[in-house]
């Protein structure tokens, strides 16, 4: 029993040391937001508000970086998700290739429940949209993005 406990304690100690060491890895620590260049011509402030609540953290240059986004390995995952999101669709750089993704694909992704990502929702309660809000967002995007 003592050997088993000693082994568990050593394992925990190794894990703690590894977690401390990886904090020195600089990847994922750059939390600057590029300037907002341009946005779609929103059909209404309500559509922009819904998009802001549910999409802008990853699909815009107005990311709010929570405290835990500075702690590795979460920082690596969050940073990668934001960079990928901006690369696929960036509402803050609309004139610079923001129209590359068709509105039909965006709406289909929302309708299928693929966005916002489920892993994002527990820590971002403002992004939980009711069925009516989701429909309003999809309708507004169809009117706003051409």
Coordinates of N, CA, C and O in Angstrom, one line a residue:
X1 N 0.8 -1.2 0.0 CA 0.0 0.0 0.0 C 0.9 1.3 0.0 O 0.5 2.2 -0.7
X2 N 2.0 1.2 0.8 CA 2.9 2.4 0.9 C 3.5 2.6 -0.5 O 3.7 3.8 -0.9
X3 N 3.9 1.6 -1.2 CA 4.5 1.7 -2.5 C 3.6 2.3 -3.5 O 4.0 3.1 -4.3
X4 N 2.3 1.9 -3.4 CA 1.3 2.4 -4.3 C 1.1 3.9 -4.1 O 1.0 4.7 -5.0
X5 N 1.0 4.3 -2.8 CA 0.8 5.7 -2.5 C 2.0 6.5 -2.9 O 1.9 7.6 -3.5
X6 N 3.2 6.0 -2.7 CA 4.4 6.7 -3.1 C 4.5 6.9 -4.6 O 4.8 7.9 -5.1
X7 N 4.1 5.9 -5.3 CA 4.0 6.0 -6.8 C 3.0 7.0 -7.3 O 3.3 7.8 -8.2
X8 N 1.9 7.1 -6.6 CA 0.9 8.1 -7.0 C 1.4 9.5 -6.7 O 1.3 10.4 -7.5
X9 N 2.0 9.6 -5.5 CA 2.6 11.0 -5.2 C 3.7 11.4 -6.1 O 3.7 12.6 -6.5
X10 N 4.5 10.5 -6.5 CA 5.5 10.8 -7.5 C 4.9 11.2 -8.9 O 5.4 12.1 -9.5
X11 N 3.9 10.5 -9.3 CA 3.2 10.8 -10.5 C 2.6 12.2 -10.5 O 2.7 13.0 -11.4
X12 N 2.0 12.5 -9.4 CA 1.4 13.9 -9.2 C 2.5 14.9 -9.2 O 2.3 16.0 -9.9
X13 N 3.6 14.7 -8.5 CA 4.7 15.6 -8.5 C 5.3 15.8 -9.9 O 5.5 17.0 -10.3
X14 N 5.4 14.8 -10.7 CA 5.9 14.9 -12.1 C 4.9 15.7 -12.9 O 5.3 16.6 -13.7
X15 N 3.6 15.5 -12.7 CA 2.6 16.2 -13.5 C 2.7 17.7 -13.1 O 2.6 18.5 -14.0
X16 N 2.8 18.0 -11.9 CA 2.9 19.4 -11.4 C 4.1 20.1 -12.0 O 4.0 21.2 -12.6
X17 N 5.2 19.4 -12.0 CA 6.5 20.0 -12.6 C 6.3 20.2 -14.1 O 6.7 21.3 -14.6
X18 N 5.7 19.2 -14.8 CA 5.5 19.4 -16.2 C 4.5 20.6 -16.5 O 4.8 21.4 -17.4
X19 N 3.5 20.7 -15.7 CA 2.6 21.8 -15.9 C 3.3 23.2 -15.7 O 3.0 24.2 -16.4
X20 N 4.1 23.2 -14.7 CA 4.9 24.5 -14.5 C 5.9 24.7 -15.6 O 6.0 25.9 -16.0
X21 N 6.5 23.7 -16.1 CA 7.5 23.9 -17.1 C 6.9 24.4 -18.4 O 7.4 25.3 -19.1
X22 N 5.7 23.9 -18.8 CA 5.1 24.3 -20.1 C 4.6 25.7 -20.0 O 4.3 26.3 -21.1
X23 N 4.5 26.3 -18.9 CA 4.1 27.7 -18.8 C 5.1 28.6 -19.5 O 4.7 29.7 -19.9
X24 N 6.3 28.1 -19.7 CA 7.3 28.9 -20.3 C 7.3 28.9 -21.8 O 7.9 29.7 -22.5
X25 N 6.4 28.0 -22.4 CA 6.3 28.0 -23.8 C 5.5 29.2 -24.3 O 4.4 29.4 -23.8
X26 N 6.0 30.0 -25.2 CA 5.4 31.3 -25.5 C 4.1 31.1 -26.4 O 3.3 32.1 -26.5
X27 N 3.9 30.0 -27.1 CA 2.8 29.8 -28.0 C 1.5 30.0 -27.2 O 1.3 29.5 -26.1
X28 N 0.6 30.8 -27.8 CA -0.7 31.0 -27.2 C -0.8 32.1 -26.3 O -1.9 32.4 -25.7
X29 N 0.3 32.9 -26.1 CA 0.3 34.0 -25.1 C 0.0 35.3 -25.7 O -0.1 36.3 -25.1
X30 N 0.1 35.4 -27.1 CA -0.2 36.7 -27.8 C -1.7 36.9 -27.8 O -2.4 36.4 -28.7
X31 N -2.1 37.8 -27.0 CA -3.6 38.1 -26.9 C -3.9 39.5 -27.4 O -4.8 40.1 -27.0
X32 N -3.2 39.9 -28.4 CA -3.5 41.2 -29.1 C -4.6 40.9 -30.1 O -4.7 39.8 -30.7
X33 N -5.4 41.9 -30.3 CA -6.4 41.8 -31.3 C -6.1 42.8 -32.4 O -5.8 44.0 -32.2
X34 N -6.0 42.3 -33.7 CA -5.8 43.3 -34.8 C -6.9 44.3 -34.8 O -8.0 44.0 -34.3
X35 N -6.7 45.4 -35.5 CA -7.8 46.4 -35.6 C -9.0 45.9 -36.4 O -8.8 45.1 -37.3
X36 N -10.1 46.4 -36.1 CA -11.3 46.1 -36.9 C -11.2 46.9 -38.1 O -11.2 48.1 -38.1
X37 N -11.2 46.3 -39.3 CA -11.1 47.0 -40.6 C -12.4 47.3 -41.1 O -12.7 48.5 -41.5
X38 N -13.3 46.3 -41.2 CA -14.6 46.6 -41.7 C -15.5 45.4 -41.4 O -15.0 44.3 -41.2
X39 N -16.8 45.6 -41.3 CA -17.7 44.6 -41.0 C -18.8 44.5 -42.1 O -18.9 45.4 -42.9
X40 N -19.5 43.4 -42.1 CA -20.6 43.4 -43.1 C -21.6 44.5 -42.9 O -21.6 45.1 -41.8
X41 N -22.4 44.8 -43.8 CA -23.4 45.8 -43.7 C -24.6 45.1 -43.0 O -25.4 44.5 -43.7
X42 N -24.6 45.2 -41.7 CA -25.6 44.5 -40.9 C -27.0 45.0 -41.2 O -27.2 46.2 -41.4
X43 N -28.0 44.1 -41.3 CA -29.4 44.5 -41.6 C -30.0 45.2 -40.4 O -30.9 46.0 -40.6
X44 N -29.5 44.9 -39.2 CA -30.0 45.6 -38.0 C -29.0 45.4 -36.9 O -28.1 44.6 -36.9
X45 N -29.1 46.3 -35.9 CA -28.2 46.2 -34.7 C -28.4 44.9 -33.9 O -27.5 44.4 -33.3
X46 N -29.6 44.3 -34.0 CA -29.9 43.1 -33.3 C -29.1 41.9 -33.9 O -28.6 41.1 -33.2
X47 N -29.0 41.9 -35.3 CA -28.2 40.9 -35.9 C -26.7 41.0 -35.5 O -26.1 40.0 -35.2
X48 N -26.2 42.2 -35.5 CA -24.8 42.4 -35.1 C -24.6 42.0 -33.6 O -23.6 41.4 -33.3
X49 N -25.6 42.3 -32.8 CA -25.5 41.9 -31.4 C -25.5 40.4 -31.2 O -24.6 39.9 -30.4
X50 N -26.3 39.7 -31.9 CA -26.3 38.2 -31.8 C -25.0 37.7 -32.4 O -24.4 36.7 -31.8
X51 N -24.5 38.2 -33.5 CA -23.2 37.7 -34.0 C -22.1 38.0 -33.1 O -21.2 37.2 -32.9
X52 N -22.2 39.2 -32.4 CA -21.1 39.6 -31.5 C -21.1 38.6 -30.3 O -20.1 38.1 -29.9
X53 N -22.3 38.3 -29.8 CA -22.4 37.4 -28.6 C -21.9 36.0 -28.9 O -21.3 35.4 -28.1
X54 N -22.3 35.5 -30.1 CA -22.1 34.1 -30.4 C -20.8 33.8 -31.3 O -20.4 32.7 -31.3
X55 N -20.3 34.8 -32.0 CA -19.3 34.6 -33.0 C -18.0 35.4 -32.9 O -17.0 34.9 -33.3
X56 N -18.1 36.6 -32.4 CA -17.0 37.5 -32.5 C -15.7 37.1 -31.8 O -14.6 37.4 -32.2
X57 N -15.8 36.3 -30.7 CA -14.6 35.9 -30.0 C -13.7 35.1 -30.9 O -12.5 35.2 -30.7
X58 N -14.2 34.3 -31.7 CA -13.4 33.5 -32.6 C -13.4 34.0 -34.1 O -12.5 33.7 -34.8
X59 N -14.4 34.6 -34.4 CA -14.6 35.0 -35.8 C -14.6 36.6 -36.0 O -15.4 37.1 -36.8
X60 N -13.7 37.2 -35.2 CA -13.6 38.6 -35.3 C -12.4 39.1 -34.5 O -11.7 38.3 -33.9
X61 N -12.0 40.3 -34.6 CA -10.8 40.9 -34.0 C -11.2 41.6 -32.7 O -10.4 42.4 -32.2
X62 N -12.3 41.1 -32.1 CA -12.6 41.7 -30.8 C -12.7 40.6 -29.7 O -13.6 40.6 -28.8
X63 N -11.8 39.7 -29.8 CA -11.7 38.6 -28.8 C -11.5 39.1 -27.4 O -10.7 39.9 -27.1
X64 N -12.3 38.5 -26.5 CA -12.1 38.8 -25.1 C -11.4 37.5 -24.6 O -11.9 36.4 -24.6
X65 N -10.2 37.8 -24.1 CA -9.3 36.7 -23.7 C -9.5 36.5 -22.2 O -9.1 37.3 -21.4
X66 N -10.1 35.4 -21.8 CA -10.3 35.1 -20.4 C -9.0 34.8 -19.7 O -8.0 34.4 -20.3
X67 N -9.0 34.9 -18.4 CA -7.8 34.6 -17.6 C -7.2 33.3 -17.9 O -5.9 33.2 -17.9
X68 N -8.0 32.3 -18.1 CA -7.4 30.9 -18.3 C -6.8 30.8 -19.7 O -6.2 29.7 -20.0
X69 N -7.0 31.8 -20.5 CA -6.3 31.7 -21.9 C -4.8 32.0 -21.8 O -4.1 32.0 -22.8
X70 N -4.3 32.3 -20.6 CA -2.9 32.5 -20.4 C -2.2 31.3 -19.7 O -1.0 31.3 -19.4
X71 N -2.9 30.2 -19.5 CA -2.4 29.1 -18.8 C -2.3 27.9 -19.8 O -3.3 27.4 -20.3
X72 N -1.1 27.4 -20.0 CA -0.9 26.3 -20.9 C -1.3 25.0 -20.2 O -1.2 24.9 -18.9
X73 N -1.9 24.1 -20.9 CA -2.0 24.0 -22.3 C -3.3 24.6 -22.8 O -3.5 24.6 -24.0
X74 N -4.2 25.1 -21.9 CA -5.4 25.8 -22.4 C -5.1 26.9 -23.4 O -5.8 27.1 -24.4
X75 N -4.0 27.7 -23.1 CA -3.7 28.8 -23.9 C -3.4 28.4 -25.3 O -3.8 29.0 -26.3
X76 N -2.8 27.2 -25.5 CA -2.5 26.7 -26.8 C -3.8 26.4 -27.6 O -3.9 26.7 -28.8
X77 N -4.7 25.7 -26.9 CA -6.0 25.3 -27.6 C -6.8 26.6 -27.9 O -7.3 26.7 -29.0
X78 N -6.9 27.5 -27.0 CA -7.7 28.7 -27.2 C -7.2 29.5 -28.3 O -7.9 30.0 -29.3
X79 N -5.9 29.8 -28.3 CA -5.2 30.6 -29.3 C -5.4 29.9 -30.7 O -5.7 30.6 -31.7
X80 N -5.2 28.6 -30.8 CA -5.4 27.9 -32.0 C -6.8 28.0 -32.5 O -7.0 28.3 -33.7
X81 N -7.8 27.9 -31.7 CA -9.2 28.0 -32.1 C -9.5 29.4 -32.6 O -10.2 29.5 -33.6
X82 N -9.0 30.4 -31.9 CA -9.2 31.8 -32.4 C -8.6 32.0 -33.8 O -9.2 32.6 -34.7
X83 N -7.3 31.6 -33.9 CA -6.6 31.8 -35.2 C -7.3 31.0 -36.3 O -7.5 31.6 -37.4
X84 N -7.8 29.8 -36.1 CA -8.5 29.0 -37.1 C -9.8 29.7 -37.4 O -10.2 29.8 -38.5
X85 N -10.5 30.2 -36.4 CA -11.8 30.8 -36.6 C -11.7 32.1 -37.4 O -12.5 32.3 -38.4
X86 N -10.7 32.9 -37.1 CA -10.5 34.1 -37.9 C -10.1 33.8 -39.3 O -10.5 34.5 -40.3
X87 N -9.3 32.7 -39.5 CA -8.9 32.3 -40.8 C -10.1 31.9 -41.7 O -10.2 32.1 -42.9
X88 N -11.0 31.2 -41.1 CA -12.2 30.7 -41.8 C -13.2 31.8 -42.1 O -13.9 31.8 -43.2
X89 N -13.4 32.6 -41.1 CA -14.4 33.7 -41.3 C -14.1 34.8 -40.2 O -14.0 34.5 -39.0
X90 N -13.9 36.0 -40.7 CA -13.6 37.1 -39.8 C -14.5 38.3 -40.1 O -14.4 38.9 -41.1
X91 N -15.5 38.5 -39.2 CA -16.4 39.6 -39.4 C -15.7 41.0 -39.3 O -16.3 42.0 -39.7
X92 N -14.5 41.0 -38.7 CA -13.8 42.3 -38.5 C -12.9 42.7 -39.7 O -12.4 43.7 -39.7
X93 N -12.8 41.8 -40.7 CA -12.0 42.0 -41.8 C -12.8 41.7 -43.1 O -12.3 41.0 -44.0
X94 N -14.0 42.2 -43.1 CA -15.0 41.8 -44.1 C -14.5 42.2 -45.5 O -14.7 41.4 -46.5
X95 N -13.9 43.3 -45.7 CA -13.5 43.7 -47.0 C -12.2 43.0 -47.5 O -11.8 43.0 -48.6
X96 N -11.6 42.3 -46.6 CA -10.3 41.6 -46.9 C -10.5 40.1 -47.0 O -9.9 39.3 -46.3
X97 N -11.4 39.6 -47.8 CA -11.7 38.2 -47.9 C -12.7 37.6 -47.0 O -12.9 36.4 -47.0
X98 N -13.4 38.5 -46.3 CA -14.5 38.0 -45.4 C -15.6 37.4 -46.1 O -16.4 36.6 -45.5
X99 N -15.7 37.6 -47.4 CA -16.9 37.1 -48.1 C -16.5 35.7 -48.7 O -17.3 35.2 -49.5
X100 N -15.3 35.2 -48.3 CA -14.9 33.9 -48.9 C -15.8 32.8 -48.5 O -16.0 31.8 -49.2
X101 N -16.5 32.8 -47.4 CA -17.4 31.8 -46.9 C -18.8 32.2 -47.3 O -19.2 33.3 -46.9
X102 N -19.5 31.4 -48.0 CA -20.8 31.8 -48.4 C -21.8 31.8 -47.2 O -21.6 31.1 -46.3
X103 N -22.7 32.7 -47.3 CA -23.7 32.9 -46.2 C -24.5 31.6 -46.0 O -24.8 31.2 -44.9
X104 N -24.7 30.8 -47.1 CA -25.4 29.5 -47.0 C -24.6 28.6 -46.1 O -25.2 27.9 -45.3
X105 N -23.3 28.5 -46.3 CA -22.5 27.6 -45.4 C -22.5 28.1 -44.0 O -22.5 27.3 -43.1
X106 N -22.5 29.4 -43.8 CA -22.5 29.9 -42.4 C -23.8 29.5 -41.7 O -23.8 29.0 -40.6
X107 N -24.9 29.8 -42.4 CA -26.2 29.5 -41.8 C -26.4 28.0 -41.6 O -26.9 27.6 -40.6
X108 N -25.9 27.2 -42.5 CA -26.0 25.7 -42.4 C -25.2 25.3 -41.2 O -25.7 24.4 -40.4
X109 N -24.0 25.8 -40.9 CA -23.2 25.5 -39.8 C -23.9 25.8 -38.5 O -23.9 25.1 -37.5
X110 N -24.6 27.0 -38.4 CA -25.4 27.4 -37.3 C -26.6 26.5 -37.1 O -26.8 26.0 -36.0
X111 N -27.3 26.2 -38.2 CA -28.5 25.4 -38.1 C -28.2 24.0 -37.6 O -28.9 23.4 -36.8
X112 N -27.0 23.4 -38.0 CA -26.7 22.1 -37.6 C -26.1 22.0 -36.2 O -25.9 21.0 -35.6
X113 N -26.0 23.2 -35.5 CA -25.5 23.2 -34.2 C -24.0 23.1 -34.0 O -23.5 22.9 -33.0
X114 N -23.3 23.3 -35.2 CA -21.8 23.2 -35.1 C -21.1 24.4 -34.6 O -20.0 24.4 -34.2
X115 N -21.9 25.5 -34.7 CA -21.3 26.8 -34.2 C -22.5 27.5 -33.4 O -23.6 27.4 -33.8
X116 N -22.1 28.1 -32.3 CA -20.8 28.1 -31.6 C -20.5 26.7 -31.1 O -21.4 25.9 -30.9
X117 N -19.2 26.4 -31.1 CA -18.7 25.0 -30.7 C -19.2 24.7 -29.2 O -19.2 25.6 -28.4
X118 N -19.6 23.5 -29.0 CA -20.0 23.1 -27.7 C -19.0 23.3 -26.6 O -19.3 23.7 -25.5
X119 N -17.7 23.2 -26.9 CA -16.7 23.3 -25.9 C -16.6 24.8 -25.5 O -16.1 25.1 -24.4
X120 N -17.0 25.7 -26.3 CA -17.0 27.2 -26.0 C -18.1 27.6 -25.1 O -17.9 28.5 -24.3
X121 N -19.2 27.0 -25.2 CA -20.4 27.5 -24.5 C -20.4 27.5 -23.0 O -20.9 28.4 -22.4
X122 N -19.9 26.5 -22.3 CA -20.0 26.5 -20.9 C -19.3 27.7 -20.2 O -19.7 28.2 -19.2
X123 N -18.2 28.2 -20.8 CA -17.5 29.3 -20.3 C -17.9 30.7 -20.9 O -17.4 31.7 -20.5
X124 N -18.9 30.6 -21.8 CA -19.3 31.8 -22.5 C -20.9 31.8 -22.5 O -21.4 31.6 -23.6
X125 N -21.5 32.0 -21.4 CA -23.0 31.8 -21.4 C -23.7 32.8 -22.3 O -24.8 32.5 -22.8
X126 N -23.1 33.9 -22.6 CA -23.8 34.9 -23.5 C -23.9 34.3 -24.9 O -24.8 34.7 -25.7
X127 N -23.1 33.3 -25.3 CA -23.2 32.7 -26.6 C -24.3 31.6 -26.7 O -24.6 31.2 -27.9
X128 N -24.9 31.2 -25.6 CA -26.0 30.3 -25.7 C -27.2 31.0 -26.3 O -27.7 32.0 -25.7
X129 N -27.6 30.7 -27.5 CA -28.7 31.3 -28.2 C -29.9 30.4 -28.1 O -29.9 29.2 -28.3
X130 N -31.1 31.1 -27.8 CA -32.3 30.3 -27.8 C -32.6 30.0 -29.3 O -32.0 30.5 -30.2
X131 N -33.6 29.1 -29.5 CA -34.0 28.7 -30.9 C -34.4 30.0 -31.6 O -34.1 30.1 -32.8
X132 N -35.1 30.9 -31.0 CA -35.6 32.1 -31.6 C -34.4 33.0 -32.0 O -34.4 33.6 -33.1
X133 N -33.4 33.1 -31.1 CA -32.3 33.9 -31.4 C -31.4 33.3 -32.5 O -30.9 34.1 -33.3
X134 N -31.3 32.0 -32.5 CA -30.6 31.4 -33.6 C -31.2 31.6 -34.9 O -30.5 32.0 -35.9
X135 N -32.5 31.5 -34.9 CA -33.3 31.8 -36.2 C -33.1 33.3 -36.6 O -32.9 33.6 -37.8
X136 N -33.2 34.2 -35.6 CA -33.0 35.6 -35.9 C -31.6 35.9 -36.5 O -31.4 36.6 -37.4
X137 N -30.6 35.2 -35.9 CA -29.2 35.4 -36.4 C -29.1 34.8 -37.8 O -28.5 35.5 -38.7
X138 N -29.6 33.7 -38.1 CA -29.5 33.1 -39.4 C -30.3 34.0 -40.4 O -29.8 34.3 -41.5
X139 N -31.5 34.5 -40.1 CA -32.2 35.3 -41.0 C -31.5 36.7 -41.2 O -31.4 37.1 -42.3
X140 N -30.9 37.2 -40.1 CA -30.2 38.5 -40.2 C -28.9 38.3 -41.1 O -28.6 39.2 -41.8
X141 N -28.2 37.2 -40.9 CA -27.0 36.9 -41.7 C -27.4 36.8 -43.2 O -26.7 37.3 -44.1
X142 N -28.5 36.2 -43.5 CA -29.0 36.0 -44.9 C -29.3 37.4 -45.5 O -29.0 37.6 -46.7
X143 N -29.8 38.3 -44.7 CA -30.1 39.7 -45.2 C -28.8 40.5 -45.2 O -28.8 41.5 -46.0
X144 N -27.9 40.3 -44.3 CA -26.7 41.2 -44.2 C -25.6 40.8 -45.2 O -24.9 41.7 -45.7
X145 N -25.4 39.5 -45.4 CA -24.3 39.1 -46.2 C -24.8 38.7 -47.6 O -25.6 37.8 -47.8
X146 N -24.2 39.3 -48.6 CA -24.5 39.0 -49.9 C -23.3 38.6 -50.7 O -22.2 39.1 -50.6

